[in-house]
Short mmCIF file of C-alpha atoms and ligand atoms in Angstrom, two decimals:
data_model
loop_
_atom_site.label_atom_id
_atom_site.label_comp_id
_atom_site.label_asym_id
_atom_site.label_seq_id
_atom_site.Cartn_x
_atom_site.Cartn_y
_atom_site.Cartn_z
CA MET A 1 -147.47 -72.39 69.63
CA LEU A 2 -151.00 -73.40 70.58
CA LEU A 3 -152.98 -70.97 68.47
CA LYS A 4 -151.58 -70.53 64.98
CA GLY A 5 -154.32 -68.50 63.36
CA TYR A 6 -157.98 -67.69 62.92
CA ARG A 7 -160.59 -66.65 60.39
CA LYS A 8 -162.18 -63.34 61.23
CA LYS A 9 -165.75 -62.23 60.40
CA ILE A 10 -166.89 -58.64 61.01
CA PHE A 11 -170.58 -57.66 61.01
CA ARG A 12 -173.13 -55.24 62.32
CA PRO A 13 -175.49 -56.54 65.06
CA GLU A 14 -178.51 -58.12 63.45
CA CYS A 15 -180.86 -56.75 66.14
CA ASN A 16 -180.17 -53.22 64.83
CA PRO A 17 -178.20 -52.86 61.59
CA SER A 18 -178.14 -49.08 62.02
CA PHE A 19 -175.79 -49.42 65.02
CA GLN A 20 -172.41 -47.78 64.39
CA SER A 21 -170.38 -50.32 66.31
CA LEU A 22 -169.21 -53.64 64.82
CA HIS A 23 -169.12 -57.19 66.11
CA CYS A 24 -166.39 -59.69 65.31
CA ILE A 25 -166.20 -63.47 65.50
CA ALA A 26 -162.83 -65.12 65.00
CA HIS A 27 -163.02 -68.83 64.29
CA LEU A 28 -159.83 -70.39 65.69
CA ASP A 29 -157.66 -72.75 63.71
CA ASP A 30 -156.81 -74.70 66.94
CA ASN A 31 -158.91 -75.75 69.96
CA ILE A 32 -157.68 -73.71 72.95
CA ARG A 33 -159.91 -75.26 75.65
CA GLU A 34 -156.99 -76.34 77.85
CA VAL A 35 -155.46 -72.87 78.02
CA LEU A 36 -158.61 -71.06 79.25
CA PRO A 37 -157.97 -71.40 83.00
CA TYR A 38 -154.35 -70.34 82.48
CA LEU A 39 -155.47 -67.33 80.39
CA ASN A 40 -157.97 -66.47 83.14
CA ALA A 41 -155.12 -66.56 85.69
CA LEU A 42 -152.76 -64.55 83.51
CA LEU A 43 -155.14 -61.80 82.47
CA GLY A 44 -157.66 -61.80 85.38
CA GLY A 45 -160.79 -62.58 83.34
CA ASP A 46 -164.01 -60.93 84.44
CA GLU A 47 -166.09 -64.11 84.28
CA TYR A 48 -165.04 -67.69 84.00
CA TYR A 49 -167.54 -70.32 82.87
CA GLN A 50 -166.78 -74.04 83.35
CA ASP A 51 -169.44 -75.68 81.22
CA PRO A 52 -169.20 -74.91 78.42
CA PRO A 53 -165.83 -73.30 79.15
CA ALA A 54 -165.31 -69.67 78.31
CA VAL A 55 -163.59 -66.62 79.80
CA THR A 56 -164.79 -63.01 79.34
CA PHE A 57 -162.96 -59.69 79.46
CA ARG A 58 -164.50 -56.18 79.48
CA PRO A 59 -161.81 -53.65 78.50
CA GLN A 60 -162.93 -50.17 77.46
CA GLY A 61 -166.63 -50.92 77.35
CA LYS A 62 -166.31 -53.97 75.13
CA LEU A 63 -167.24 -57.55 75.81
CA ILE A 64 -164.69 -60.08 74.72
CA THR A 65 -165.52 -63.80 75.10
CA VAL A 66 -162.87 -66.46 74.53
CA HIS A 67 -164.36 -69.90 73.76
CA PRO A 68 -162.39 -73.09 72.95
CA GLU A 69 -162.96 -72.63 69.15
CA LYS A 70 -163.89 -68.96 68.71
CA ILE A 71 -163.43 -65.43 70.08
CA ALA A 72 -166.38 -62.98 70.10
CA ILE A 73 -165.88 -59.22 70.48
CA ASN A 74 -168.58 -56.55 70.48
CA ALA A 75 -168.76 -52.71 70.39
CA LEU A 76 -165.83 -52.30 67.98
CA ARG A 77 -165.04 -48.97 66.28
CA ASP A 78 -163.63 -50.59 63.16
CA GLU A 79 -161.80 -53.58 61.69
CA ALA A 80 -158.40 -52.19 62.80
CA GLU A 81 -159.55 -52.33 66.40
CA ALA A 82 -160.67 -55.93 65.93
CA ASP A 83 -157.19 -56.83 64.51
CA LYS A 84 -155.48 -55.12 67.46
CA ILE A 85 -157.50 -57.07 70.03
CA LEU A 86 -157.17 -60.38 68.21
CA ASP A 87 -153.37 -59.95 67.87
CA TRP A 88 -153.15 -59.15 71.56
CA LEU A 89 -155.28 -62.16 72.51
CA LYS A 90 -153.27 -64.52 70.25
CA ARG A 91 -150.06 -63.37 71.93
CA GLU A 92 -151.55 -63.81 75.41
CA ILE A 93 -153.05 -67.22 74.59
CA ASN A 94 -149.66 -68.53 73.33
CA GLU A 95 -147.84 -66.97 76.21
CA ALA A 96 -150.21 -68.54 78.74
CA TRP A 97 -149.74 -71.90 77.02
CA GLU A 98 -145.96 -71.66 76.95
CA LYS A 99 -145.76 -70.64 80.62
CA ARG A 100 -148.49 -72.94 81.91
CA ALA A 101 -146.07 -74.86 84.11
CA GLU A 102 -145.41 -71.58 86.10
CA ILE A 103 -149.06 -70.46 86.22
CA ALA A 104 -151.67 -71.77 88.70
CA PRO A 105 -154.88 -72.20 86.61
CA THR A 106 -157.84 -70.20 87.88
CA TYR A 107 -161.48 -71.29 87.54
CA ASP A 108 -162.98 -68.26 89.42
CA SER A 109 -164.43 -65.00 88.17
CA ALA A 110 -162.78 -61.71 89.11
CA PRO A 111 -164.30 -59.50 91.81
CA LYS A 112 -166.54 -56.74 90.37
CA PRO A 113 -166.93 -53.09 91.30
CA LYS A 114 -170.11 -52.50 93.31
CA ILE A 115 -172.83 -50.18 92.05
CA LEU A 116 -173.39 -48.71 95.49
CA ASP A 117 -169.69 -47.98 96.03
CA ILE A 118 -169.65 -46.04 92.77
CA LEU A 119 -172.92 -44.27 93.50
CA ARG A 120 -171.49 -43.02 96.76
CA LEU A 121 -168.80 -41.09 94.83
CA LEU A 122 -171.27 -39.54 92.32
CA PRO A 123 -173.02 -36.16 92.77
CA LYS A 124 -176.41 -38.00 92.91
CA THR A 125 -178.27 -35.06 91.24
CA ASN A 126 -179.61 -37.16 88.30
CA CYS A 127 -178.71 -34.21 86.06
CA GLN A 128 -178.41 -36.51 82.96
CA GLU A 129 -175.34 -34.72 81.62
CA CYS A 130 -173.87 -38.18 81.13
CA ARG A 131 -176.90 -39.08 78.91
CA GLU A 132 -178.09 -41.64 81.42
CA PRO A 133 -181.49 -41.25 83.11
CA THR A 134 -180.10 -41.35 86.71
CA CYS A 135 -176.83 -41.58 88.62
CA MET A 136 -177.80 -45.14 89.53
CA VAL A 137 -178.02 -46.16 85.85
CA PHE A 138 -174.68 -44.39 85.25
CA ALA A 139 -173.10 -46.40 88.12
CA ALA A 140 -174.40 -49.66 86.56
CA ARG A 141 -172.85 -48.57 83.22
CA VAL A 142 -169.53 -47.99 85.00
CA VAL A 143 -169.71 -51.50 86.47
CA GLU A 144 -170.15 -52.83 82.88
CA GLY A 145 -167.09 -50.78 81.81
CA ALA A 146 -169.16 -48.80 79.34
CA LYS A 147 -168.76 -45.44 81.20
CA GLY A 148 -166.01 -43.89 83.25
CA PRO A 149 -165.35 -40.89 85.55
CA GLU A 150 -164.70 -38.68 82.49
CA ASP A 151 -168.39 -39.17 81.41
CA CYS A 152 -169.76 -37.39 84.46
CA PRO A 153 -168.87 -33.69 84.02
CA PRO A 154 -170.15 -32.49 87.42
CA LEU A 155 -168.00 -35.10 89.28
CA GLY A 156 -165.09 -32.73 89.93
CA GLU A 157 -161.39 -33.51 89.85
CA LEU A 158 -161.04 -34.96 93.34
CA LYS A 159 -163.98 -37.32 93.15
CA ALA A 160 -163.06 -38.35 89.59
CA LEU A 161 -159.65 -39.33 90.84
CA LYS A 162 -161.15 -41.29 93.73
CA LEU A 163 -163.45 -43.13 91.30
CA GLN A 164 -160.57 -43.81 88.97
CA GLU A 165 -158.51 -45.26 91.85
CA TYR A 166 -161.41 -47.50 92.90
CA LEU A 167 -161.90 -48.76 89.33
CA LYS A 168 -158.21 -49.40 88.72
CA PHE A 169 -158.51 -52.39 90.98
CA PHE A 170 -161.04 -54.05 88.72
CA PHE A 171 -160.32 -53.00 85.14
CA ARG A 172 -157.30 -53.32 82.91
CA ASP A 173 -156.61 -52.20 79.34
CA TYR A 174 -155.47 -54.39 76.48
S1 LIG B 201 -173.73 -36.61 84.87
FE1 LIG B 201 -173.05 -37.43 86.85
S2 LIG B 201 -174.40 -36.37 88.34
FE2 LIG B 201 -175.36 -36.17 86.35
S3 LIG B 201 -176.76 -37.96 86.14
FE3 LIG B 201 -174.86 -38.56 85.24
S4 LIG B 201 -173.73 -39.55 86.89
FE4 LIG B 201 -175.34 -38.36 87.82
#
């Protein structure tokens, strides 16, 4: 087992302590630098950084960054969600390490959805029902993983399905 444990710290963002969402930093008991390209290959990281090394994931509107000695997670609902994500990552890190002989390490970032492709599927009325100022801003939020088809009420079932199909290629859930 490469990663045996971590010490977790939960806090509200200092830039605005009134924010409802929480941040979490987990300080790792073991240095996991060597597993990062294998983890990137196994889970299809959204961005891979070589120097200093780190891999990011953006499931369900969150940003998770795995560094050699710590894991940072933002936009958490509560501590239970932090525990769920950290348990999942610990499992995946150890699995990537155990199976590294069978995995080709990847040093590339994953392809990203394109704002214009998403915009093409939106009603483009700038009605603001999604609480964003324009459809373009909404499309940018979808690229970040912070919004989805369900957040645009006028989209309609057919176009919502098309958008969901398009996004499936880029995003995964933990
Ligand atoms: S709700 Fe949909 S149509 Fe209205 S502004 Fe947002 S993305 Fe555009």
